[in-house]
Amino acid sequence: MKTLVVGATGMVGGAICRRLIANGVPVRALVRTTSAPEKILALQAAGVETVVGDLRDRPSLAHACAGVDAVVTTASSMPFAYVPGENDIRRVDWDGEANLINAAKAASVKHFVYTSFSSHIDLDFPLRNAKRAVEKHLKDSGLSYTILRPSYFMEVWLSPAVGFDAANAKVAIYGDGTRPISWIAVDDVAALAVASLSQAGARNKTLELGGPEALTPLQVVTTFEALSGRTFEKQFVPATALEAQQTAASDPMQQSFSGLMRCYAAGDTIEMRDVLRLLPVELSSVRDFARQALVGA
């Protein structure tokens, strides 16, 4: 089943490509003219066919979808490719993904896998609204589909990028830190995405994805402290401050980050038993992630 991966130079998309190649599946990756050359070369060295295109360029998507059996998309303008008014949530995460769905349908693609995010991430903000609109468009398209709704990625939300600085034992906690979250590893989402391509039971399903346990942010900090032998300095950002930040923001990316942080503060617990019966994947724990993150810290 030849598979087109869109978002292949990102964390999740790259992991999906590696897994598909390891499974002997022919992979085509959509890359942009502005994609990092070293990432394109790494894909090609792994055996991935690359094709230049852009979610905003419909003809390029028709070319990319020609001759493939499945499409997996993890692409987003946020955070690294974001350019207001040019490469943003409206043009990429909303219109661009809809363009891809339309191109896949026109090319008679057999199955389409879309990476959204958890149903508990459901406040009114631009990225959430784009994700839900694309989900609806995909369901209405007539394509066979799987919608993946992962919770918060450990590699992002337990990293310095959002204030979780394990190396310096300093963390930002959104809300009071007492609401559990089913933190999930990037590679586990990739494994579940790949498994969904060959599992008939995943067809026309929306799958909520989380890790093996739900831990509060404070429990996560305790885990890191126990493994590192250090006491972490905690800075709490109240939910009211996050709401005010979202209200005051004029840029859709900043509105979306504030919205994501507000949903983090509210918690996101996901029960995985049914999904794991359908797609048997061994999930990584926060403790597993912490051990790796603390190496050399």
Tab-separated table of C-alpha atoms in Angstrom:
chain	number	residue	atom	x	y	z
A	1	MET	CA	0.000	0.000	0.000
A	2	LYS	CA	1.948	3.024	-1.231
A	3	THR	CA	1.444	5.823	1.277
A	4	LEU	CA	1.781	9.576	0.952
A	5	VAL	CA	2.888	11.265	4.181
A	6	VAL	CA	2.198	14.993	4.507
A	7	GLY	CA	4.117	16.615	7.344
A	8	ALA	CA	7.027	14.213	6.849
A	9	THR	CA	9.688	16.695	7.968
A	10	GLY	CA	7.952	17.111	11.343
A	11	MET	CA	8.277	14.945	14.442
A	12	VAL	CA	5.215	12.743	13.984
A	13	GLY	CA	5.350	12.609	10.190
A	14	GLY	CA	9.029	11.693	10.226
A	15	ALA	CA	8.400	8.904	12.718
A	16	ILE	CA	5.555	7.593	10.535
A	17	CYS	CA	7.852	7.517	7.488
A	18	ARG	CA	10.512	5.568	9.375
A	19	ARG	CA	7.997	3.005	10.595
A	20	LEU	CA	6.434	2.531	7.190
A	21	ILE	CA	9.835	2.041	5.540
A	22	ALA	CA	10.820	-0.434	8.266
A	23	ASN	CA	7.625	-2.353	7.469
A	24	GLY	CA	8.497	-2.486	3.797
A	25	VAL	CA	5.789	-0.035	2.734
A	26	PRO	CA	6.617	2.282	-0.197
A	27	VAL	CA	6.467	5.874	1.067
A	28	ARG	CA	6.129	9.179	-0.734
A	29	ALA	CA	6.638	12.362	1.268
A	30	LEU	CA	5.325	15.805	0.368
A	31	VAL	CA	8.066	18.389	0.989
A	32	ARG	CA	8.030	22.122	0.386
A	33	THR	CA	10.631	24.227	-1.392
A	34	THR	CA	11.301	25.792	2.015
A	35	SER	CA	11.732	22.467	3.863
A	36	ALA	CA	15.103	22.006	5.578
A	37	PRO	CA	17.449	20.355	3.035
A	38	GLU	CA	18.956	18.065	5.682
A	39	LYS	CA	15.504	16.715	6.532
A	40	ILE	CA	14.731	16.017	2.884
A	41	LEU	CA	18.078	14.260	2.455
A	42	ALA	CA	17.415	12.158	5.575
A	43	LEU	CA	14.052	11.053	4.166
A	44	GLN	CA	15.608	10.165	0.829
A	45	ALA	CA	18.480	8.287	2.504
A	46	ALA	CA	15.900	6.210	4.388
A	47	GLY	CA	14.275	5.186	1.114
A	48	VAL	CA	11.424	7.707	1.007
A	49	GLU	CA	10.380	9.134	-2.359
A	50	THR	CA	10.018	12.903	-2.028
A	51	VAL	CA	7.776	15.118	-4.133
A	52	VAL	CA	7.705	18.911	-3.950
A	53	GLY	CA	4.326	20.415	-3.173
A	54	ASP	CA	2.352	22.575	-0.779
A	55	LEU	CA	-1.043	22.293	0.913
A	56	ARG	CA	-1.824	25.739	-0.479
A	57	ASP	CA	-1.075	24.619	-4.063
A	58	ARG	CA	-3.889	22.366	-5.316
A	59	PRO	CA	-2.204	21.158	-8.540
A	60	SER	CA	0.833	19.993	-6.543
A	61	LEU	CA	-1.450	17.926	-4.315
A	62	ALA	CA	-3.031	16.210	-7.314
A	63	HIS	CA	0.469	15.211	-8.447
A	64	ALA	CA	1.431	14.030	-4.956
A	65	CYS	CA	-1.695	11.888	-4.556
A	66	ALA	CA	-1.424	10.228	-7.984
A	67	GLY	CA	-0.811	6.505	-7.644
A	68	VAL	CA	-0.908	6.269	-3.850
A	69	ASP	CA	-3.226	4.003	-1.895
A	70	ALA	CA	-3.265	5.931	1.406
A	71	VAL	CA	-2.598	9.422	2.695
A	72	VAL	CA	-1.440	10.236	6.219
A	73	THR	CA	-1.280	13.886	7.209
A	74	THR	CA	0.261	15.363	10.334
A	75	ALA	CA	0.984	18.779	8.787
A	76	SER	CA	0.415	22.051	10.619
A	77	SER	CA	1.571	25.626	10.291
A	78	MET	CA	2.155	25.712	14.058
A	79	PRO	CA	4.575	26.483	15.466
A	80	PHE	CA	7.675	26.417	13.270
A	81	ALA	CA	6.296	27.195	9.805
A	82	TYR	CA	3.836	29.866	10.873
A	83	VAL	CA	3.827	33.073	8.798
A	84	PRO	CA	0.810	35.346	9.431
A	85	GLY	CA	-1.366	35.785	6.363
A	86	GLU	CA	0.792	33.459	4.292
A	87	ASN	CA	1.487	30.118	5.964
A	88	ASP	CA	-0.970	30.223	8.823
A	89	ILE	CA	-3.794	28.291	10.458
A	90	ARG	CA	-6.461	29.356	7.995
A	91	ARG	CA	-4.431	28.709	4.846
A	92	VAL	CA	-2.653	25.511	5.969
A	93	ASP	CA	-4.459	23.809	8.858
A	94	TRP	CA	-7.926	24.523	7.478
A	95	ASP	CA	-8.014	25.259	3.737
A	96	GLY	CA	-4.812	23.351	3.005
A	97	GLU	CA	-5.935	20.132	4.674
A	98	ALA	CA	-9.300	20.436	2.899
A	99	ASN	CA	-7.388	20.783	-0.394
A	100	LEU	CA	-5.526	17.565	0.415
A	101	ILE	CA	-8.740	15.687	1.181
A	102	ASN	CA	-10.231	16.850	-2.117
A	103	ALA	CA	-7.108	15.822	-4.025
A	104	ALA	CA	-7.083	12.398	-2.351
A	105	LYS	CA	-10.712	11.843	-3.291
A	106	ALA	CA	-10.105	12.872	-6.890
A	107	ALA	CA	-7.168	10.432	-7.028
A	108	SER	CA	-9.319	7.565	-5.647
A	109	VAL	CA	-7.124	7.154	-2.579
A	110	LYS	CA	-8.337	4.163	-0.580
A	111	HIS	CA	-7.756	5.475	2.939
A	112	PHE	CA	-7.002	8.826	4.592
A	113	VAL	CA	-5.523	9.238	8.087
A	114	TYR	CA	-5.810	12.671	9.688
A	115	THR	CA	-4.062	13.711	12.892
A	116	SER	CA	-6.251	16.059	14.913
A	117	PHE	CA	-6.222	16.403	18.696
A	118	SER	CA	-8.153	15.185	21.719
A	119	SER	CA	-11.866	15.870	22.087
A	120	HIS	CA	-11.100	17.509	25.449
A	121	ILE	CA	-9.097	20.174	23.630
A	122	ASP	CA	-12.325	21.862	22.749
A	123	LEU	CA	-12.323	25.549	23.574
A	124	ASP	CA	-12.951	28.168	20.906
A	125	PHE	CA	-9.584	29.012	19.342
A	126	PRO	CA	-8.309	29.028	15.734
A	127	LEU	CA	-6.321	25.783	15.619
A	128	ARG	CA	-9.047	23.811	17.400
A	129	ASN	CA	-11.672	25.224	15.041
A	130	ALA	CA	-9.560	24.315	12.005
A	131	LYS	CA	-9.040	20.758	13.266
A	132	ARG	CA	-12.740	20.169	13.848
A	133	ALA	CA	-13.674	21.690	10.471
A	134	VAL	CA	-11.212	19.378	8.699
A	135	GLU	CA	-12.564	16.368	10.610
A	136	LYS	CA	-16.059	17.203	9.367
A	137	HIS	CA	-14.869	17.756	5.809
A	138	LEU	CA	-13.119	14.385	5.842
A	139	LYS	CA	-16.183	12.586	7.194
A	140	ASP	CA	-18.377	14.249	4.568
A	141	SER	CA	-15.942	13.499	1.716
A	142	GLY	CA	-16.910	9.874	1.214
A	143	LEU	CA	-13.294	8.747	1.693
A	144	SER	CA	-12.477	5.854	3.994
A	145	TYR	CA	-10.825	7.572	6.949
A	146	THR	CA	-9.261	7.295	10.380
A	147	ILE	CA	-9.145	10.393	12.573
A	148	LEU	CA	-6.507	10.265	15.307
A	149	ARG	CA	-7.055	12.523	18.310
A	150	PRO	CA	-3.920	12.452	20.475
A	151	SER	CA	-3.601	14.168	23.831
A	152	TYR	CA	-0.590	16.304	24.761
A	153	PHE	CA	2.737	15.172	23.275
A	154	MET	CA	5.417	14.597	25.914
A	155	GLU	CA	8.137	15.774	23.511
A	156	VAL	CA	6.417	19.160	23.222
A	157	TRP	CA	4.622	19.801	26.505
A	158	LEU	CA	7.375	18.377	28.722
A	159	SER	CA	10.083	20.356	26.971
A	160	PRO	CA	11.736	23.775	27.370
A	161	ALA	CA	9.687	25.065	24.407
A	162	VAL	CA	6.680	25.433	26.716
A	163	GLY	CA	8.535	26.011	29.970
A	164	PHE	CA	9.343	22.456	31.140
A	165	ASP	CA	13.100	22.853	31.508
A	166	ALA	CA	14.281	19.597	33.082
A	167	ALA	CA	17.960	20.388	32.518
A	168	ASN	CA	17.697	23.441	34.763
A	169	ALA	CA	15.021	21.982	37.083
A	170	LYS	CA	12.533	24.751	36.279
A	171	VAL	CA	8.995	24.189	35.078
A	172	ALA	CA	5.965	26.260	34.134
A	173	ILE	CA	2.663	24.656	35.114
A	174	TYR	CA	-0.564	25.832	33.497
A	175	GLY	CA	-3.407	25.944	35.981
A	176	ASP	CA	-3.011	24.472	39.452
A	177	GLY	CA	-1.324	21.289	38.216
A	178	THR	CA	-3.869	18.894	39.734
A	179	ARG	CA	-5.798	17.794	36.620
A	180	PRO	CA	-4.585	14.514	35.031
A	181	ILE	CA	-3.420	14.396	31.420
A	182	SER	CA	-2.842	11.277	29.328
A	183	TRP	CA	0.546	12.442	27.994
A	184	ILE	CA	1.519	10.544	24.834
A	185	ALA	CA	4.814	9.978	23.020
A	186	VAL	CA	5.287	11.090	19.413
A	187	ASP	CA	6.541	7.654	18.381
A	188	ASP	CA	3.456	5.999	19.892
A	189	VAL	CA	1.167	8.197	17.803
A	190	ALA	CA	3.239	7.234	14.776
A	191	ALA	CA	2.911	3.545	15.633
A	192	LEU	CA	-0.855	3.866	16.018
A	193	ALA	CA	-1.142	5.786	12.751
A	194	VAL	CA	0.769	3.082	10.878
A	195	ALA	CA	-1.254	0.314	12.544
A	196	SER	CA	-4.511	2.024	11.542
A	197	LEU	CA	-3.594	1.736	7.851
A	198	SER	CA	-3.809	-2.053	7.849
A	199	GLN	CA	-6.576	-2.570	10.427
A	200	ALA	CA	-10.044	-2.756	8.907
A	201	GLY	CA	-11.569	-2.039	12.322
A	202	ALA	CA	-10.003	1.427	12.257
A	203	ARG	CA	-11.867	2.412	9.085
A	204	ASN	CA	-14.260	5.330	9.451
A	205	LYS	CA	-13.377	5.698	13.134
A	206	THR	CA	-12.307	8.590	15.328
A	207	LEU	CA	-9.770	7.318	17.855
A	208	GLU	CA	-8.884	9.188	21.037
A	209	LEU	CA	-5.213	8.589	21.880
A	210	GLY	CA	-3.381	8.913	25.183
A	211	GLY	CA	-0.506	7.340	27.041
A	212	PRO	CA	-0.598	4.351	29.409
A	213	GLU	CA	-1.496	6.463	32.451
A	214	ALA	CA	-2.966	9.843	33.279
A	215	LEU	CA	-0.714	11.958	35.489
A	216	THR	CA	-1.228	15.454	36.808
A	217	PRO	CA	1.477	17.989	35.905
A	218	LEU	CA	2.536	17.921	39.560
A	219	GLN	CA	2.910	14.130	39.406
A	220	VAL	CA	5.006	14.528	36.271
A	221	VAL	CA	7.299	16.935	38.121
A	222	THR	CA	7.550	14.468	41.010
A	223	THR	CA	8.589	11.758	38.534
A	224	PHE	CA	11.345	13.949	37.113
A	225	GLU	CA	12.476	14.931	40.612
A	226	ALA	CA	12.695	11.299	41.735
A	227	LEU	CA	14.756	10.300	38.702
A	228	SER	CA	17.047	13.344	38.747
A	229	GLY	CA	17.460	13.708	42.506
A	230	ARG	CA	16.750	17.424	42.182
A	231	THR	CA	13.933	19.645	43.408
A	232	PHE	CA	12.266	21.531	40.578
A	233	GLU	CA	11.314	25.191	40.800
A	234	LYS	CA	7.657	25.505	39.808
A	235	GLN	CA	5.998	28.561	38.306
A	236	PHE	CA	2.202	28.383	38.146
A	237	VAL	CA	0.277	30.209	35.431
A	238	PRO	CA	-3.349	30.535	36.637
A	239	ALA	CA	-6.173	29.553	34.311
A	240	THR	CA	-7.583	33.072	34.652
A	241	ALA	CA	-4.312	34.521	33.353
A	242	LEU	CA	-4.389	32.140	30.382
A	243	GLU	CA	-7.947	33.169	29.576
A	244	ALA	CA	-6.989	36.834	29.726
A	245	GLN	CA	-3.962	36.119	27.546
A	246	GLN	CA	-6.127	34.418	24.923
A	247	THR	CA	-8.667	37.262	24.962
A	248	ALA	CA	-5.944	39.873	24.546
A	249	ALA	CA	-4.106	38.045	21.748
A	250	SER	CA	-4.687	39.287	18.212
A	251	ASP	CA	-2.594	36.677	16.405
A	252	PRO	CA	-4.267	33.278	15.733
A	253	MET	CA	-1.158	31.357	16.746
A	254	GLN	CA	-0.961	33.108	20.121
A	255	GLN	CA	-4.714	32.641	20.613
A	256	SER	CA	-4.254	28.949	19.895
A	257	PHE	CA	-1.300	28.500	22.248
A	258	SER	CA	-3.279	30.146	25.034
A	259	GLY	CA	-6.258	27.931	24.244
A	260	LEU	CA	-4.102	24.797	24.335
A	261	MET	CA	-2.674	25.856	27.695
A	262	ARG	CA	-6.175	26.437	29.062
A	263	CYS	CA	-7.188	22.923	27.995
A	264	TYR	CA	-4.003	21.550	29.611
A	265	ALA	CA	-5.034	23.316	32.830
A	266	ALA	CA	-8.428	21.589	32.672
A	267	GLY	CA	-6.896	18.113	32.170
A	268	ASP	CA	-7.252	15.470	29.462
A	269	THR	CA	-7.757	11.867	30.562
A	270	ILE	CA	-8.130	9.243	27.833
A	271	GLU	CA	-9.026	5.578	28.295
A	272	MET	CA	-7.009	3.481	25.828
A	273	ARG	CA	-8.235	-0.090	26.392
A	274	ASP	CA	-10.523	-0.256	23.344
A	275	VAL	CA	-7.976	1.390	21.054
A	276	LEU	CA	-5.208	-0.957	22.180
A	277	ARG	CA	-7.401	-3.981	21.563
A	278	LEU	CA	-7.864	-2.710	18.015
A	279	LEU	CA	-4.300	-1.462	17.515
A	280	PRO	CA	-1.926	-3.329	19.861
A	281	VAL	CA	0.923	-0.896	20.553
A	282	GLU	CA	3.177	-0.829	23.614
A	283	LEU	CA	2.888	2.707	24.942
A	284	SER	CA	5.702	4.717	26.518
A	285	SER	CA	5.180	6.115	30.010
A	286	VAL	CA	6.121	9.517	31.368
A	287	ARG	CA	8.791	7.735	33.421
A	288	ASP	CA	10.227	6.262	30.205
A	289	PHE	CA	10.285	9.703	28.644
A	290	ALA	CA	11.800	11.321	31.742
A	291	ARG	CA	14.677	8.836	31.798
A	292	GLN	CA	15.576	9.767	28.228
A	293	ALA	CA	15.057	13.496	28.762
A	294	LEU	CA	17.344	13.541	31.793
A	295	VAL	CA	20.269	11.851	30.049
A	296	GLY	CA	23.054	14.394	30.149
A	297	ALA	CA	20.890	16.934	31.986
